[in-house]
Tab-separated table of C-alpha atoms and ligand atoms in Angstrom:
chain	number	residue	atom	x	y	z
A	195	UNK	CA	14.517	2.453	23.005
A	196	UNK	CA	12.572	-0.092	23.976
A	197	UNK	CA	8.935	0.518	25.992
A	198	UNK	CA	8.590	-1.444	29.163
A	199	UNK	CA	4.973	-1.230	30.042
A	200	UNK	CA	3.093	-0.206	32.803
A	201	UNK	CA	0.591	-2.405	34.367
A	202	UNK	CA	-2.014	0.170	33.793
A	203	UNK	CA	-0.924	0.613	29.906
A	204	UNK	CA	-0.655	-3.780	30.361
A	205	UNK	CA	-4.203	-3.600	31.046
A	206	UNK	CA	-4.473	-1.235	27.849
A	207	UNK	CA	-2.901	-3.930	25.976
A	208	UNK	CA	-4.788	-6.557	27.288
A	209	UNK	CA	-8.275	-4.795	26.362
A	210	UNK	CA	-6.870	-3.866	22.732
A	211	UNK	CA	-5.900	-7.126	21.993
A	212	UNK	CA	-9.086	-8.706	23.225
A	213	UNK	CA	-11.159	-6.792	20.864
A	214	UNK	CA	-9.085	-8.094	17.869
A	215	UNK	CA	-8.832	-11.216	18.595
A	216	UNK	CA	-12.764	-11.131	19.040
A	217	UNK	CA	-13.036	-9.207	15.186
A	218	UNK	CA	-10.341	-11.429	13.800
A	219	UNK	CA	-11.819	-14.602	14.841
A	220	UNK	CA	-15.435	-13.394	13.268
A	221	UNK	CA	-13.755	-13.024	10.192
A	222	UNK	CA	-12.298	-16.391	10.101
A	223	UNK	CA	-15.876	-17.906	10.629
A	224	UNK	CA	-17.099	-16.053	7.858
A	225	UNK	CA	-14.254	-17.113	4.896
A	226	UNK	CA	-16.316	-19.736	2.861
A	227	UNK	CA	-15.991	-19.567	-1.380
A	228	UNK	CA	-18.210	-16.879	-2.787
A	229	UNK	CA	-16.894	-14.243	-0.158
A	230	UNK	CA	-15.381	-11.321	-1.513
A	231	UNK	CA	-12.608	-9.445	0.492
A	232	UNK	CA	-14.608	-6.301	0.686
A	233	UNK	CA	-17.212	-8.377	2.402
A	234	UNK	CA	-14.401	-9.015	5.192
A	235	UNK	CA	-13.345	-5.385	4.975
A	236	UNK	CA	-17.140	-3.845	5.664
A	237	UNK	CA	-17.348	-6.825	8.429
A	238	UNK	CA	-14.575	-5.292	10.190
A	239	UNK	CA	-15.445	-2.268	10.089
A	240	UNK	CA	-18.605	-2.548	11.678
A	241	UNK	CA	-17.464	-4.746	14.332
A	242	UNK	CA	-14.254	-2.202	15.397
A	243	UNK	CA	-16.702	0.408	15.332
A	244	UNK	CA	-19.374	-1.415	17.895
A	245	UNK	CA	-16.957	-2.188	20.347
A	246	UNK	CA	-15.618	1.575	20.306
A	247	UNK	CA	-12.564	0.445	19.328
A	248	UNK	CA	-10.487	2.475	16.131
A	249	UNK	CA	-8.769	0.719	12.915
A	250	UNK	CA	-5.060	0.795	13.592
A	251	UNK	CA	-3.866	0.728	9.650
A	252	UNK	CA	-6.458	2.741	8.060
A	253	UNK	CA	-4.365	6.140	7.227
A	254	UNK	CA	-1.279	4.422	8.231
A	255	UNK	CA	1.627	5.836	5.766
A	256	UNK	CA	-1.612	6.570	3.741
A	257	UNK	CA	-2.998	2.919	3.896
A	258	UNK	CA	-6.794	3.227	2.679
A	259	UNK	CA	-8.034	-0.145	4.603
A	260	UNK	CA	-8.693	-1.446	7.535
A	261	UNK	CA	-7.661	-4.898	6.549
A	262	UNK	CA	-4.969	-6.611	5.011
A	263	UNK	CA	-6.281	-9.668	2.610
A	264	UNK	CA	-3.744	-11.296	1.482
A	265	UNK	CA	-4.447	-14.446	-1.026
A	266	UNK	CA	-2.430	-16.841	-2.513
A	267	UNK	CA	1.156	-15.973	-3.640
A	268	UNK	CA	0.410	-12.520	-2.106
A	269	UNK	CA	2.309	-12.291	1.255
A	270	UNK	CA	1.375	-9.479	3.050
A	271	UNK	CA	-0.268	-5.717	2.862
A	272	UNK	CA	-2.573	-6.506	0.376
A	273	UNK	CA	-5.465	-3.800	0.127
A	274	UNK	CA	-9.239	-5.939	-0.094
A	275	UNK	CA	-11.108	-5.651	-3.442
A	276	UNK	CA	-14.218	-7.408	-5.088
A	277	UNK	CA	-12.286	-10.611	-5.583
A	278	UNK	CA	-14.346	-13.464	-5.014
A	279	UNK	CA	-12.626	-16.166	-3.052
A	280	UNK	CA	-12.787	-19.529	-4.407
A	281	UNK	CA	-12.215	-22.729	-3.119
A	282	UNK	CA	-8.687	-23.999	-2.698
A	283	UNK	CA	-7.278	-20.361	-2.038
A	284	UNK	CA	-5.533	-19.407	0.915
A	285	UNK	CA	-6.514	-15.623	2.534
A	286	UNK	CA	-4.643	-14.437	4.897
A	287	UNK	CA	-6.505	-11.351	7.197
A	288	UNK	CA	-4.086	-9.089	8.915
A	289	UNK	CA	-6.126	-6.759	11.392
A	290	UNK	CA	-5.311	-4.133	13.840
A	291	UNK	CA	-7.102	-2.121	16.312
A	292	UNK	CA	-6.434	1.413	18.847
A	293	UNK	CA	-7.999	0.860	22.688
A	294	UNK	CA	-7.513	4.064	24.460
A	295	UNK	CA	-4.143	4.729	22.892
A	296	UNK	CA	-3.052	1.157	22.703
A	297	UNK	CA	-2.532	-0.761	19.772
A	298	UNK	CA	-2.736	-4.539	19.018
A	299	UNK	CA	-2.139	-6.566	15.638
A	300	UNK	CA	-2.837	-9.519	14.645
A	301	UNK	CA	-2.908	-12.097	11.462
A	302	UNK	CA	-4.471	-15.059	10.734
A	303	UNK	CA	-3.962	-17.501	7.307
A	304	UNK	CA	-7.568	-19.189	6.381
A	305	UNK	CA	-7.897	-22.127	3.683
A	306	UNK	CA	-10.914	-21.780	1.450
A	307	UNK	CA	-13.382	-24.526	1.155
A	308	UNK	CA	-10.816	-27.850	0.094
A	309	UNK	CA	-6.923	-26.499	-0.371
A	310	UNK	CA	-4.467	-28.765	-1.494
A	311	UNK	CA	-2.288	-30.830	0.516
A	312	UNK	CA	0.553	-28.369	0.169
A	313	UNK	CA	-1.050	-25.393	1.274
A	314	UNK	CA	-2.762	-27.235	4.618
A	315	UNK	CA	0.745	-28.083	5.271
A	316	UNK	CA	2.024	-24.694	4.576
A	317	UNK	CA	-0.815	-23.028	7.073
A	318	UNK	CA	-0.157	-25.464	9.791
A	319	UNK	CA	3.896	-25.319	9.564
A	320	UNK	CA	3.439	-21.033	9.856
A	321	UNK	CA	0.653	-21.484	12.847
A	322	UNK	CA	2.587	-24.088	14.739
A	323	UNK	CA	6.196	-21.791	13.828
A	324	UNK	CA	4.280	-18.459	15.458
A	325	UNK	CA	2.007	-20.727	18.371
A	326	UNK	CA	4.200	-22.984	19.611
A	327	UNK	CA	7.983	-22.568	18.183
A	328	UNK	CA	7.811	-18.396	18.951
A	329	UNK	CA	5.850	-18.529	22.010
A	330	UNK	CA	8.341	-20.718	24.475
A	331	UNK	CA	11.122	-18.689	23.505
A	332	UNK	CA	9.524	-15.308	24.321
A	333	UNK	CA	10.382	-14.924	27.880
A	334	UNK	CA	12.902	-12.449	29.776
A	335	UNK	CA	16.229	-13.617	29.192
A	336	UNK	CA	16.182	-14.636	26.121
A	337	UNK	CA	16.810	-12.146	23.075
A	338	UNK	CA	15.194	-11.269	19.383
A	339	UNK	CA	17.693	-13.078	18.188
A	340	UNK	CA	16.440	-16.354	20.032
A	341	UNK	CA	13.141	-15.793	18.494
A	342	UNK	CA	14.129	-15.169	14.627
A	343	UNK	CA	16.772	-18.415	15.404
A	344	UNK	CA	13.833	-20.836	16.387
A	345	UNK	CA	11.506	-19.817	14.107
A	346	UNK	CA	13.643	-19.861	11.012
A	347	UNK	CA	14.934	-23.274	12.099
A	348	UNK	CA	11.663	-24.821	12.460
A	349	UNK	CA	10.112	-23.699	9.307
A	350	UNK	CA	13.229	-24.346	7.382
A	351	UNK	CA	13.567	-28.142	8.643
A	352	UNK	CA	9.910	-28.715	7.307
A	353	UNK	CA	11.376	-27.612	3.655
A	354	UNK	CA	9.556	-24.044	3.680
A	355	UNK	CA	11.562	-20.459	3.512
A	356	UNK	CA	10.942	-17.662	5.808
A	357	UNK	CA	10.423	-14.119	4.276
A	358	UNK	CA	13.338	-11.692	5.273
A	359	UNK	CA	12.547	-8.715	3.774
A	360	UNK	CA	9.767	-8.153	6.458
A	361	UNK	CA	9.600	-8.233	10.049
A	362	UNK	CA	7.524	-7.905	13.028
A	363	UNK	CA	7.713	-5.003	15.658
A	364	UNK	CA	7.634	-3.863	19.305
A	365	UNK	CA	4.462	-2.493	19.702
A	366	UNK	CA	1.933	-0.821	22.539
A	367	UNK	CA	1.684	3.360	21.670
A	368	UNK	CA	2.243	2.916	18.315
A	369	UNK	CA	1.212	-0.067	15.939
A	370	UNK	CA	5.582	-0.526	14.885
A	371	UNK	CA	7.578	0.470	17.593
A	372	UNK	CA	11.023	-0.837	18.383
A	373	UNK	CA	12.487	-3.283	18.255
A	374	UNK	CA	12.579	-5.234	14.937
A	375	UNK	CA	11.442	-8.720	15.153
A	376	UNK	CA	13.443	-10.282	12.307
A	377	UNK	CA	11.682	-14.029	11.663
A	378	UNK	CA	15.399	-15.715	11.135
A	379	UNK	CA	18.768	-15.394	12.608
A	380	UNK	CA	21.167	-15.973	15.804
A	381	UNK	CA	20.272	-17.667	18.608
A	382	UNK	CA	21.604	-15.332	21.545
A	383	UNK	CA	21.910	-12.324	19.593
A	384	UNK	CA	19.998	-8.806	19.551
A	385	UNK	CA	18.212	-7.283	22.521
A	386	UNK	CA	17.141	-8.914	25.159
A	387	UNK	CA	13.321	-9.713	26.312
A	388	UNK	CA	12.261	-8.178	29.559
A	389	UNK	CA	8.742	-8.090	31.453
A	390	UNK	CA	6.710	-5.649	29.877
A	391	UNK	CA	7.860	-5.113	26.424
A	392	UNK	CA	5.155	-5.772	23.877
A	393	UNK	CA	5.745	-7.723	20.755
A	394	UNK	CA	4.545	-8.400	17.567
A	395	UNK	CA	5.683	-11.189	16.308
A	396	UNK	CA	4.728	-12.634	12.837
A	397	UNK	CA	6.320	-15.078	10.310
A	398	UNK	CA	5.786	-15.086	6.287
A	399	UNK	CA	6.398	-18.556	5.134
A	400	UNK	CA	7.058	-19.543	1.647
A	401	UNK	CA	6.572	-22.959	0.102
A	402	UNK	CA	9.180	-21.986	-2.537
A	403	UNK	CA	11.170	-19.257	-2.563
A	404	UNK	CA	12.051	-16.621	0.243
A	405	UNK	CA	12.376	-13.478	-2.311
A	406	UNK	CA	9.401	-11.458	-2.546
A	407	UNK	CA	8.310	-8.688	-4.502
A	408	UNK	CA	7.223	-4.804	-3.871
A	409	UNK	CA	4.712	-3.784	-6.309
A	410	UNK	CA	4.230	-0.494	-7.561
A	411	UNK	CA	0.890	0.391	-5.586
A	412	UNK	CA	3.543	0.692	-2.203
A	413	UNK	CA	1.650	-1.919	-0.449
A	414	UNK	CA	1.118	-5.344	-1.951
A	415	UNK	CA	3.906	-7.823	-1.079
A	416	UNK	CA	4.061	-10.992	-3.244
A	417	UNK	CA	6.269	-14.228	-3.905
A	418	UNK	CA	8.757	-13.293	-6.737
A	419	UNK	CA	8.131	-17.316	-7.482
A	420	UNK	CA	4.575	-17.120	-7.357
A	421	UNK	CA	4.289	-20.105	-4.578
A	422	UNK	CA	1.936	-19.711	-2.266
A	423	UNK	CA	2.767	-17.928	1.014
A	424	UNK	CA	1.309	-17.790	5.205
A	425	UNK	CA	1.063	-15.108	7.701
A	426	UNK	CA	0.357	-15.206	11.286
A	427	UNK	CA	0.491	-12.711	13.390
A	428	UNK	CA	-0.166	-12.255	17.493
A	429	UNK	CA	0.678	-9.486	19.666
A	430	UNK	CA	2.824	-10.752	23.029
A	431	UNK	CA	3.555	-9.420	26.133
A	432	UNK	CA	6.885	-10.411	28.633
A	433	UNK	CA	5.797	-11.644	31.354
A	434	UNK	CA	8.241	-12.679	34.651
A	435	UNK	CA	7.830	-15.810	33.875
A	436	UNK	CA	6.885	-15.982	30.208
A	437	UNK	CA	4.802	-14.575	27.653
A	438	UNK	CA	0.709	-14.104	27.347
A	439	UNK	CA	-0.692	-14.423	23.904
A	440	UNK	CA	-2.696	-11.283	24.036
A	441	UNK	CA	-4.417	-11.464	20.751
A	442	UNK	CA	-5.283	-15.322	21.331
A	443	UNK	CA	-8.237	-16.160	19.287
B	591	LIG	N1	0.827	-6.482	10.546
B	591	LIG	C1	1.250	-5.583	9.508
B	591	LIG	C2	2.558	-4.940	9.876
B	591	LIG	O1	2.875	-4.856	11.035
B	591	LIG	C3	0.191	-4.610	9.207
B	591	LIG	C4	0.598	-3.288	8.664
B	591	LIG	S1	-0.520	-2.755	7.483
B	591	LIG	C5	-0.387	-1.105	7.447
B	591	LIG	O2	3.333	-4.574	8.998
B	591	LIG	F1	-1.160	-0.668	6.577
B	591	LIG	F2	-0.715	-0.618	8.598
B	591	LIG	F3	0.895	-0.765	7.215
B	592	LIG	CO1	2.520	-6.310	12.482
């Protein structure tokens, strides 16, 4: 089933989302070389915890973080370490946060100092695909399927591949809630969007390859090409008349 949200559990969502997008965007002002992803992890951490907020993924299925760092040809779920980031890598920061029962999530992808060519291109293609391609379709009336459709088609006609073996989620009580958010597919297929359903919707693009690989550790998701690979995430809610970008940054 899907949740259609109250306007007092709206304003929940509103107020969850508000504090990510606040952490998130700190985070993005502080990736520069010579940062380690533990640095962004501790960061995090102290900023949740000042705005009384709680980590949403820390204990999640056992996840030991609060953040996901993702760099490079890693795609998603990666736990932070003591790696150093250097210039010309790409990180991307996956964060998520619990307001008073409400959850929000939320991804960004961040070049390092100078990246090349290829990866600014690969950054701007996922942010435009999740910004501007995803957020017109997301209004009542249209369907999951319309979503997945336009995204996929967009990415795909600028020569990158879309990740299928993840997806995004419903969201609002719980940080993965129903219904699947599949980043490809058919155009008027699936469930259809209604005011007050909460989404989170979040492509993985691929300059090469769409496969990706599981490693062992449960978690870390990475091209099975080793190409380089975006995330962005944002949590949405229906609206009558549209969508609002809840964890806009
Ligand atoms: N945005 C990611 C997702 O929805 C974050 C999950 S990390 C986890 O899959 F640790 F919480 F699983
Ligand atoms: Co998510």
């Amino acid at each position: 089933m899907i949740q259609i949200y109250s306007a007092q559990d709206q304003a929940g969502l509103r107020a969850s989302a508000k504090v990510l997008a606040s952490v998130v965007n700190a985070l993005v002002n502080m990736v520069a070389p010579g940062v380690t992803l533990l640095q962004l992890e501790q960061k995090a951490a102290e900023l949740i915890a000042q705005a009384g907020a709680q980590p949403a993924f820390l204990g999640y299925h056992g996840y030991k973080n609060i953040l996901c760092t993702s760099v490079n040809q890693e795609v998603v779920h990666c736990p932070p370490t003591s790696r150093v980031l250097v210039d010309g890598d790409i990180v991307s920061i996956d964060a998520g946060v619990i307001v008073d029962g409400m959850y929000s999530d939320c991804a960004v992808t961040v070049p390092v100092g100078e990246v090349s060519p290829e990866a600014k291109r690969l950054i701007a293609v996922t942010r435009t695909a999740l910004y501007e391609v995803a957020r017109q379709v997301i209004k009542p009336g249209n369907t999951i399927g319309d979503i997945g459709h336009a995204i996929q088609t967009y990415v795909e006609q600028q020569g990158f591949s879309i990740v299928r073996q993840l997806v995004g989620h419903g969201i609002g009580r719980h940080l993965h809630e129903e219904p699947s958010i599949p980043n490809y597919g058919t155009a008027h297929s699936g469930p259809t969007l209604k005011a007050g359903m909460a989404i989170a919707v979040e492509p993985m693009v691929n300059t090469g390859k769409p496969d990706v690989h599981f490693e062992d550790d449960g978690w870390r998701v990475v091209t099975s090409d080793g190409t380089f690979s975006a995330h962005f995430e944002h949590t949405f809610l229906i609206t009558e008349t549209g969508c609002e970008v809840l964890t806009q940054l």
